[in-house]
């Protein structure tokens, strides 16, 4: 099978799929999605070759979305040792072309294909989909292994994703408790970015800081331990999730102000579905709106948790349709 090989590479998982290059209606080929642990492979090329061997596919080009800064031909995964060269990977896989993009460029492009059924509104402001004409600006911020930040602009009917490393901006505490958390984390890390709190490891950092403030040692924990104990009613774990959601809302609101993304903010990421039982009833929306003189404006901005199972791959399919020459696309005729 020819077409496009898609990859969404994070600090934990490597997701692959196939797509036909159709600019009119980019989509993933049914049953083509496979997910592997990045720790199981020495390189992206090895993981991709494993996928191609399993599927028997023979794509002509690839779009690889990676969780790290793309610098020309090269990208480094922020939360994993892989260093990726587009040209070396292209040669290793026998592809005609590889486009290497930041993972939140793909997450942003996915927004252009999402439908209202693919999101859940946090708060009382609904998203009306893409039915409204005119230019639009959306913010994208998602918590998973790390914290990804991007944006999607629609201008004159075309979509433009913005690649950023906004997850690494400095954490700004908004309560006395958060100031104490910052002091604890500063002693451990020096500079404290939003990702030090708003990620899987960030949830663990937050729980540990709250435990230390209370004079307790929580011992080694994983993010899944904290959510599991929260479901059982553990007060410290519930508090860690509450603070996480509040800080997440504050950071999402700051991003809207920074970008002028009055049309909405989308919340993808592997951690978001796991926190949905608490997110809607937390301080997320209150802190999102609590922006001083801009609070009335923020109250009209939708905040939308993404429930589509593979938004990164969906966005990579949209990018593949943009990158593919017209003579190679299924809609070229």
mmCIF file of C-alpha atoms in Angstrom:
data_model
loop_
_atom_site.group_PDB
_atom_site.id
_atom_site.type_symbol
_atom_site.label_atom_id
_atom_site.label_comp_id
_atom_site.label_asym_id
_atom_site.label_seq_id
_atom_site.Cartn_x
_atom_site.Cartn_y
_atom_site.Cartn_z
ATOM 1 C CA UNK A 1 0.000 0.000 0.000
ATOM 2 C CA UNK A 2 1.331 3.400 -0.958
ATOM 3 C CA UNK A 3 0.309 6.693 0.622
ATOM 4 C CA UNK A 4 1.595 8.376 3.751
ATOM 5 C CA UNK A 5 3.165 6.890 6.853
ATOM 6 C CA UNK A 6 2.111 8.900 9.911
ATOM 7 C CA UNK A 7 3.809 8.946 13.306
ATOM 8 C CA UNK A 8 2.998 10.679 16.581
ATOM 9 C CA UNK A 9 6.035 10.271 18.828
ATOM 10 C CA UNK A 10 5.863 11.180 22.500
ATOM 11 C CA UNK A 11 8.057 10.534 25.481
ATOM 12 C CA UNK A 12 6.241 7.256 26.229
ATOM 13 C CA UNK A 13 4.528 5.963 23.090
ATOM 14 C CA UNK A 14 5.155 5.868 19.354
ATOM 15 C CA UNK A 15 1.883 5.860 17.427
ATOM 16 C CA UNK A 16 1.791 4.953 13.746
ATOM 17 C CA UNK A 17 -0.920 4.936 11.101
ATOM 18 C CA UNK A 18 -1.424 5.205 7.346
ATOM 19 C CA UNK A 19 -3.365 7.713 5.278
ATOM 20 C CA UNK A 20 -4.109 8.367 1.638
ATOM 21 C CA UNK A 21 -3.142 11.911 0.586
ATOM 22 C CA UNK A 22 -6.547 13.506 0.099
ATOM 23 C CA UNK A 23 -6.593 17.263 0.672
ATOM 24 C CA UNK A 24 -10.408 17.377 0.563
ATOM 25 C CA UNK A 25 -10.946 14.837 3.358
ATOM 26 C CA UNK A 26 -7.744 13.677 5.097
ATOM 27 C CA UNK A 27 -8.335 10.732 7.377
ATOM 28 C CA UNK A 28 -6.639 7.711 8.903
ATOM 29 C CA UNK A 29 -6.998 4.400 7.100
ATOM 30 C CA UNK A 30 -9.244 2.067 9.131
ATOM 31 C CA UNK A 31 -7.457 -0.339 11.471
ATOM 32 C CA UNK A 32 -4.024 1.085 10.596
ATOM 33 C CA UNK A 33 -3.235 2.543 14.038
ATOM 34 C CA UNK A 34 -0.632 0.710 16.102
ATOM 35 C CA UNK A 35 1.057 1.900 19.306
ATOM 36 C CA UNK A 36 4.464 0.867 20.621
ATOM 37 C CA UNK A 37 6.507 1.853 23.673
ATOM 38 C CA UNK A 38 9.401 4.078 22.629
ATOM 39 C CA UNK A 39 11.573 2.366 25.242
ATOM 40 C CA UNK A 40 11.349 -0.861 23.203
ATOM 41 C CA UNK A 41 13.284 0.557 20.226
ATOM 42 C CA UNK A 42 16.716 2.159 19.869
ATOM 43 C CA UNK A 43 15.480 4.696 17.300
ATOM 44 C CA UNK A 44 12.455 6.061 15.504
ATOM 45 C CA UNK A 45 13.587 4.311 12.328
ATOM 46 C CA UNK A 46 13.587 0.953 14.129
ATOM 47 C CA UNK A 47 10.080 1.534 15.496
ATOM 48 C CA UNK A 48 8.788 2.640 12.088
ATOM 49 C CA UNK A 49 10.408 -0.347 10.337
ATOM 50 C CA UNK A 50 8.757 -2.654 12.874
ATOM 51 C CA UNK A 51 5.391 -1.067 12.031
ATOM 52 C CA UNK A 52 5.929 -1.388 8.278
ATOM 53 C CA UNK A 53 7.013 -5.012 8.616
ATOM 54 C CA UNK A 54 3.882 -5.804 10.626
ATOM 55 C CA UNK A 55 1.533 -4.095 8.195
ATOM 56 C CA UNK A 56 3.272 -4.841 4.899
ATOM 57 C CA UNK A 57 2.726 -1.228 3.889
ATOM 58 C CA UNK A 58 4.976 0.522 1.347
ATOM 59 C CA UNK A 59 4.303 4.232 1.806
ATOM 60 C CA UNK A 60 6.000 6.798 -0.399
ATOM 61 C CA UNK A 61 6.387 9.529 2.201
ATOM 62 C CA UNK A 62 6.013 10.187 5.905
ATOM 63 C CA UNK A 63 4.859 12.865 8.311
ATOM 64 C CA UNK A 64 6.401 12.382 11.739
ATOM 65 C CA UNK A 65 5.150 14.524 14.623
ATOM 66 C CA UNK A 66 7.622 14.468 17.511
ATOM 67 C CA UNK A 67 7.442 15.766 21.081
ATOM 68 C CA UNK A 68 10.377 18.113 20.895
ATOM 69 C CA UNK A 69 11.770 21.079 19.049
ATOM 70 C CA UNK A 70 12.374 20.520 15.341
ATOM 71 C CA UNK A 71 15.548 22.263 14.180
ATOM 72 C CA UNK A 72 15.913 21.847 10.433
ATOM 73 C CA UNK A 73 16.535 18.174 9.695
ATOM 74 C CA UNK A 74 16.841 17.155 13.337
ATOM 75 C CA UNK A 75 14.640 16.799 16.405
ATOM 76 C CA UNK A 76 15.310 15.709 19.963
ATOM 77 C CA UNK A 77 12.541 14.123 21.998
ATOM 78 C CA UNK A 78 12.283 16.251 25.135
ATOM 79 C CA UNK A 79 11.418 13.400 27.493
ATOM 80 C CA UNK A 80 13.243 10.520 25.770
ATOM 81 C CA UNK A 81 16.823 9.990 24.494
ATOM 82 C CA UNK A 82 15.925 9.634 20.797
ATOM 83 C CA UNK A 83 17.624 12.083 18.432
ATOM 84 C CA UNK A 84 15.902 12.029 15.044
ATOM 85 C CA UNK A 85 17.367 12.957 11.662
ATOM 86 C CA UNK A 86 14.733 13.250 8.954
ATOM 87 C CA UNK A 87 17.196 12.383 6.167
ATOM 88 C CA UNK A 88 18.727 9.366 7.890
ATOM 89 C CA UNK A 89 15.277 8.087 8.814
ATOM 90 C CA UNK A 90 14.034 8.620 5.263
ATOM 91 C CA UNK A 91 16.931 6.581 3.859
ATOM 92 C CA UNK A 92 16.525 3.827 6.456
ATOM 93 C CA UNK A 93 12.826 3.442 5.582
ATOM 94 C CA UNK A 94 13.197 3.835 1.831
ATOM 95 C CA UNK A 95 10.808 6.787 1.641
ATOM 96 C CA UNK A 96 10.814 9.515 -0.980
ATOM 97 C CA UNK A 97 10.234 12.227 1.593
ATOM 98 C CA UNK A 98 9.834 12.774 5.336
ATOM 99 C CA UNK A 99 8.360 15.881 6.936
ATOM 100 C CA UNK A 100 9.384 16.299 10.563
ATOM 101 C CA UNK A 101 7.090 18.513 12.652
ATOM 102 C CA UNK A 102 6.514 19.299 16.297
ATOM 103 C CA UNK A 103 3.812 17.102 17.813
ATOM 104 C CA UNK A 104 1.677 20.101 18.690
ATOM 105 C CA UNK A 105 1.714 21.281 15.097
ATOM 106 C CA UNK A 106 -0.083 17.989 14.421
ATOM 107 C CA UNK A 107 -2.348 18.420 17.442
ATOM 108 C CA UNK A 108 -3.205 21.889 16.136
ATOM 109 C CA UNK A 109 -3.969 20.654 12.626
ATOM 110 C CA UNK A 110 -6.203 17.962 14.107
ATOM 111 C CA UNK A 111 -8.469 20.732 15.365
ATOM 112 C CA UNK A 112 -9.294 21.563 11.735
ATOM 113 C CA UNK A 113 -10.813 18.078 11.370
ATOM 114 C CA UNK A 114 -12.512 17.721 14.755
ATOM 115 C CA UNK A 115 -16.272 17.719 15.096
ATOM 116 C CA UNK A 116 -18.305 18.760 18.155
ATOM 117 C CA UNK A 117 -18.698 15.058 19.031
ATOM 118 C CA UNK A 118 -14.885 14.820 19.384
ATOM 119 C CA UNK A 119 -14.710 17.257 22.309
ATOM 120 C CA UNK A 120 -16.221 17.761 25.752
ATOM 121 C CA UNK A 121 -16.706 21.331 26.953
ATOM 122 C CA UNK A 122 -15.227 22.137 30.359
ATOM 123 C CA UNK A 123 -17.521 24.841 31.672
ATOM 124 C CA UNK A 124 -20.713 26.183 30.178
ATOM 125 C CA UNK A 125 -19.393 27.571 26.855
ATOM 126 C CA UNK A 126 -19.996 25.219 23.939
ATOM 127 C CA UNK A 127 -18.062 25.023 20.685
ATOM 128 C CA UNK A 128 -20.157 25.321 17.552
ATOM 129 C CA UNK A 129 -17.666 23.618 15.277
ATOM 130 C CA UNK A 130 -16.411 24.963 11.982
ATOM 131 C CA UNK A 131 -19.800 26.149 10.704
ATOM 132 C CA UNK A 132 -19.076 29.800 11.401
ATOM 133 C CA UNK A 133 -17.325 31.656 8.562
ATOM 134 C CA UNK A 134 -14.369 33.994 8.916
ATOM 135 C CA UNK A 135 -10.939 33.895 10.491
ATOM 136 C CA UNK A 136 -10.382 31.934 13.695
ATOM 137 C CA UNK A 137 -7.604 31.610 16.275
ATOM 138 C CA UNK A 138 -7.439 28.608 18.596
ATOM 139 C CA UNK A 139 -5.012 27.722 21.383
ATOM 140 C CA UNK A 140 -3.950 24.128 22.038
ATOM 141 C CA UNK A 141 -2.441 22.991 25.347
ATOM 142 C CA UNK A 142 -2.214 19.354 26.342
ATOM 143 C CA UNK A 143 -0.765 17.439 29.273
ATOM 144 C CA UNK A 144 0.760 14.003 28.825
ATOM 145 C CA UNK A 145 4.310 12.801 29.342
ATOM 146 C CA UNK A 146 5.163 16.478 28.873
ATOM 147 C CA UNK A 147 3.175 19.673 28.339
ATOM 148 C CA UNK A 148 2.568 20.599 24.713
ATOM 149 C CA UNK A 149 1.473 24.019 23.506
ATOM 150 C CA UNK A 150 0.485 25.210 20.033
ATOM 151 C CA UNK A 151 -2.069 27.183 18.095
ATOM 152 C CA UNK A 152 -4.171 26.950 14.946
ATOM 153 C CA UNK A 153 -4.978 29.937 12.767
ATOM 154 C CA UNK A 154 -7.632 29.939 10.072
ATOM 155 C CA UNK A 155 -7.022 32.767 7.639
ATOM 156 C CA UNK A 156 -8.945 33.160 4.356
ATOM 157 C CA UNK A 157 -10.097 29.547 4.564
ATOM 158 C CA UNK A 158 -6.622 28.044 5.097
ATOM 159 C CA UNK A 159 -5.213 26.538 8.280
ATOM 160 C CA UNK A 160 -1.829 27.400 9.755
ATOM 161 C CA UNK A 161 -0.467 25.532 12.799
ATOM 162 C CA UNK A 162 1.990 27.248 15.119
ATOM 163 C CA UNK A 163 4.792 25.172 16.635
ATOM 164 C CA UNK A 164 5.934 26.272 20.078
ATOM 165 C CA UNK A 165 7.695 25.073 23.208
ATOM 166 C CA UNK A 166 5.252 26.960 25.405
ATOM 167 C CA UNK A 167 5.126 24.142 27.937
ATOM 168 C CA UNK A 168 8.486 25.362 29.176
ATOM 169 C CA UNK A 169 7.420 28.883 30.155
ATOM 170 C CA UNK A 170 7.845 29.669 33.841
ATOM 171 C CA UNK A 171 5.208 28.542 36.315
ATOM 172 C CA UNK A 172 3.357 31.477 37.886
ATOM 173 C CA UNK A 173 1.713 30.538 41.211
ATOM 174 C CA UNK A 174 -1.686 32.058 41.895
ATOM 175 C CA UNK A 175 -2.332 31.113 45.542
ATOM 176 C CA UNK A 176 -0.275 30.943 48.771
ATOM 177 C CA UNK A 177 -0.318 27.158 48.511
ATOM 178 C CA UNK A 178 1.067 27.309 44.978
ATOM 179 C CA UNK A 179 3.797 29.690 46.157
ATOM 180 C CA UNK A 180 4.843 27.045 48.688
ATOM 181 C CA UNK A 181 4.785 24.410 45.935
ATOM 182 C CA UNK A 182 7.013 26.630 43.787
ATOM 183 C CA UNK A 183 9.461 27.038 46.654
ATOM 184 C CA UNK A 184 9.697 23.261 47.093
ATOM 185 C CA UNK A 185 10.135 22.597 43.377
ATOM 186 C CA UNK A 186 12.616 25.450 42.993
ATOM 187 C CA UNK A 187 14.801 23.799 45.583
ATOM 188 C CA UNK A 188 14.717 20.615 43.519
ATOM 189 C CA UNK A 189 14.879 21.894 39.935
ATOM 190 C CA UNK A 190 16.058 25.497 40.101
ATOM 191 C CA UNK A 191 13.859 26.991 37.394
ATOM 192 C CA UNK A 192 10.285 25.639 37.440
ATOM 193 C CA UNK A 193 8.374 25.511 34.165
ATOM 194 C CA UNK A 194 4.685 24.730 33.749
ATOM 195 C CA UNK A 195 5.688 21.270 32.525
ATOM 196 C CA UNK A 196 7.180 20.547 35.965
ATOM 197 C CA UNK A 197 3.567 20.536 37.234
ATOM 198 C CA UNK A 198 1.349 19.960 34.191
ATOM 199 C CA UNK A 199 2.449 16.532 32.987
ATOM 200 C CA UNK A 200 2.506 12.959 34.228
ATOM 201 C CA UNK A 201 5.743 13.508 36.123
ATOM 202 C CA UNK A 202 4.434 16.953 37.071
ATOM 203 C CA UNK A 203 1.478 15.413 38.887
ATOM 204 C CA UNK A 204 3.974 13.329 40.873
ATOM 205 C CA UNK A 205 6.078 16.460 41.555
ATOM 206 C CA UNK A 206 2.993 18.287 42.753
ATOM 207 C CA UNK A 207 1.902 15.458 45.038
ATOM 208 C CA UNK A 208 5.418 15.207 46.494
ATOM 209 C CA UNK A 209 5.589 18.956 47.134
ATOM 210 C CA UNK A 210 2.207 18.957 48.877
ATOM 211 C CA UNK A 211 3.304 15.983 50.981
ATOM 212 C CA UNK A 212 6.536 17.729 51.957
ATOM 213 C CA UNK A 213 4.633 20.865 52.934
ATOM 214 C CA UNK A 214 2.565 18.635 55.240
ATOM 215 C CA UNK A 215 5.765 17.128 56.676
ATOM 216 C CA UNK A 216 5.291 13.720 55.047
ATOM 217 C CA UNK A 217 7.330 11.553 52.666
ATOM 218 C CA UNK A 218 5.032 9.990 50.024
ATOM 219 C CA UNK A 219 7.675 7.579 48.720
ATOM 220 C CA UNK A 220 8.073 6.769 45.011
ATOM 221 C CA UNK A 221 4.841 7.051 43.039
ATOM 222 C CA UNK A 222 3.713 6.961 39.421
ATOM 223 C CA UNK A 223 0.965 9.206 37.965
ATOM 224 C CA UNK A 224 -1.361 6.186 37.784
ATOM 225 C CA UNK A 225 -0.850 5.608 41.521
ATOM 226 C CA UNK A 226 -2.080 9.118 42.293
ATOM 227 C CA UNK A 227 -5.210 8.885 40.135
ATOM 228 C CA UNK A 228 -5.951 5.389 41.500
ATOM 229 C CA UNK A 229 -5.637 6.549 45.126
ATOM 230 C CA UNK A 230 -7.734 9.615 44.320
ATOM 231 C CA UNK A 231 -10.519 7.345 43.102
ATOM 232 C CA UNK A 232 -10.295 5.582 46.461
ATOM 233 C CA UNK A 233 -10.695 8.904 48.273
ATOM 234 C CA UNK A 234 -7.101 9.639 49.327
ATOM 235 C CA UNK A 235 -7.205 13.287 50.445
ATOM 236 C CA UNK A 236 -3.644 14.183 49.441
ATOM 237 C CA UNK A 237 -4.036 12.710 45.970
ATOM 238 C CA UNK A 238 -7.364 14.484 45.517
ATOM 239 C CA UNK A 239 -5.718 17.744 46.543
ATOM 240 C CA UNK A 240 -2.865 17.191 44.093
ATOM 241 C CA UNK A 241 -5.379 16.714 41.280
ATOM 242 C CA UNK A 242 -7.337 19.790 42.372
ATOM 243 C CA UNK A 243 -4.218 21.953 42.289
ATOM 244 C CA UNK A 244 -3.149 20.407 38.980
ATOM 245 C CA UNK A 245 -6.505 21.277 37.390
ATOM 246 C CA UNK A 246 -6.430 24.825 38.767
ATOM 247 C CA UNK A 247 -2.906 25.462 37.476
ATOM 248 C CA UNK A 248 -3.883 23.879 34.138
ATOM 249 C CA UNK A 249 -6.812 26.289 33.862
ATOM 250 C CA UNK A 250 -4.617 29.280 34.715
ATOM 251 C CA UNK A 251 -2.017 28.269 32.115
ATOM 252 C CA UNK A 252 -4.699 27.703 29.464
ATOM 253 C CA UNK A 253 -6.139 31.141 30.171
ATOM 254 C CA UNK A 254 -2.708 32.761 29.951
ATOM 255 C CA UNK A 255 -2.222 31.092 26.575
ATOM 256 C CA UNK A 256 -5.512 32.486 25.278
ATOM 257 C CA UNK A 257 -4.445 35.980 26.345
ATOM 258 C CA UNK A 258 -1.011 35.556 24.760
ATOM 259 C CA UNK A 259 -2.344 34.384 21.397
ATOM 260 C CA UNK A 260 -5.612 36.286 21.295
ATOM 261 C CA UNK A 261 -7.286 32.894 20.923
ATOM 262 C CA UNK A 262 -10.793 34.151 21.673
ATOM 263 C CA UNK A 263 -12.372 31.344 19.625
ATOM 264 C CA UNK A 264 -11.387 28.621 22.075
ATOM 265 C CA UNK A 265 -8.706 26.429 23.604
ATOM 266 C CA UNK A 266 -8.428 22.693 22.950
ATOM 267 C CA UNK A 267 -7.056 20.285 25.570
ATOM 268 C CA UNK A 268 -5.527 17.126 24.062
ATOM 269 C CA UNK A 269 -2.936 14.903 25.728
ATOM 270 C CA UNK A 270 -2.902 11.493 27.347
ATOM 271 C CA UNK A 271 -3.415 12.820 30.871
ATOM 272 C CA UNK A 272 -6.596 14.776 30.083
ATOM 273 C CA UNK A 273 -8.926 11.749 29.683
ATOM 274 C CA UNK A 274 -7.586 10.276 32.922
ATOM 275 C CA UNK A 275 -8.447 13.493 34.777
ATOM 276 C CA UNK A 276 -11.915 13.968 33.263
ATOM 277 C CA UNK A 277 -13.710 12.647 36.388
ATOM 278 C CA UNK A 278 -12.272 15.634 38.288
ATOM 279 C CA UNK A 279 -11.566 18.264 35.645
ATOM 280 C CA UNK A 280 -15.125 19.467 35.105
ATOM 281 C CA UNK A 281 -15.712 19.905 38.856
ATOM 282 C CA UNK A 282 -12.336 21.434 39.710
ATOM 283 C CA UNK A 283 -11.063 24.980 39.779
ATOM 284 C CA UNK A 284 -9.972 24.709 36.131
ATOM 285 C CA UNK A 285 -12.622 26.958 34.667
ATOM 286 C CA UNK A 286 -12.564 29.470 37.525
ATOM 287 C CA UNK A 287 -8.813 29.970 37.174
ATOM 288 C CA UNK A 288 -9.131 30.042 33.383
ATOM 289 C CA UNK A 289 -11.565 32.956 33.570
ATOM 290 C CA UNK A 290 -9.903 34.748 36.486
ATOM 291 C CA UNK A 291 -7.903 37.253 34.426
ATOM 292 C CA UNK A 292 -8.658 40.603 36.012
ATOM 293 C CA UNK A 293 -10.086 43.121 33.574
ATOM 294 C CA UNK A 294 -10.317 40.420 30.901
ATOM 295 C CA UNK A 295 -12.446 38.061 33.031
ATOM 296 C CA UNK A 296 -15.708 38.940 31.190
ATOM 297 C CA UNK A 297 -14.011 38.201 27.860
ATOM 298 C CA UNK A 298 -12.549 34.921 29.119
ATOM 299 C CA UNK A 299 -15.981 33.827 30.340
ATOM 300 C CA UNK A 300 -17.067 33.629 26.677
ATOM 301 C CA UNK A 301 -14.130 31.479 25.503
ATOM 302 C CA UNK A 302 -14.808 27.706 25.243
ATOM 303 C CA UNK A 303 -12.409 25.214 26.836
ATOM 304 C CA UNK A 304 -12.643 21.861 25.073
ATOM 305 C CA UNK A 305 -11.196 18.515 26.186
ATOM 306 C CA UNK A 306 -10.340 16.449 23.101
ATOM 307 C CA UNK A 307 -11.844 12.962 23.184
ATOM 308 C CA UNK A 308 -10.824 11.827 19.681
ATOM 309 C CA UNK A 309 -8.664 8.722 20.262
ATOM 310 C CA UNK A 310 -5.737 9.774 18.015
ATOM 311 C CA UNK A 311 -5.689 13.524 17.407
ATOM 312 C CA UNK A 312 -1.930 13.603 16.784
ATOM 313 C CA UNK A 313 -2.198 11.097 13.951
ATOM 314 C CA UNK A 314 -5.295 12.825 12.613
ATOM 315 C CA UNK A 315 -3.374 16.089 12.459
ATOM 316 C CA UNK A 316 -0.442 14.331 10.784
ATOM 317 C CA UNK A 317 -2.900 13.135 8.106
ATOM 318 C CA UNK A 318 -4.014 16.730 7.560
ATOM 319 C CA UNK A 319 -0.390 17.824 7.233
ATOM 320 C CA UNK A 320 0.350 14.958 4.835
ATOM 321 C CA UNK A 321 -2.430 16.216 2.573
ATOM 322 C CA UNK A 322 -0.882 19.694 2.618
ATOM 323 C CA UNK A 323 2.663 18.463 1.983
ATOM 324 C CA UNK A 324 1.841 15.995 -0.820
ATOM 325 C CA UNK A 325 2.284 17.271 -4.404
ATOM 326 C CA UNK A 326 -1.038 17.580 -6.242
ATOM 327 C CA UNK A 327 -0.062 14.888 -8.758
ATOM 328 C CA UNK A 328 0.232 12.343 -5.938
ATOM 329 C CA UNK A 329 -3.061 13.078 -4.191
ATOM 330 C CA UNK A 330 -6.282 11.113 -4.560
ATOM 331 C CA UNK A 331 -8.162 14.394 -5.095
ATOM 332 C CA UNK A 332 -5.808 15.608 -7.850
ATOM 333 C CA UNK A 333 -8.207 14.689 -10.638
#
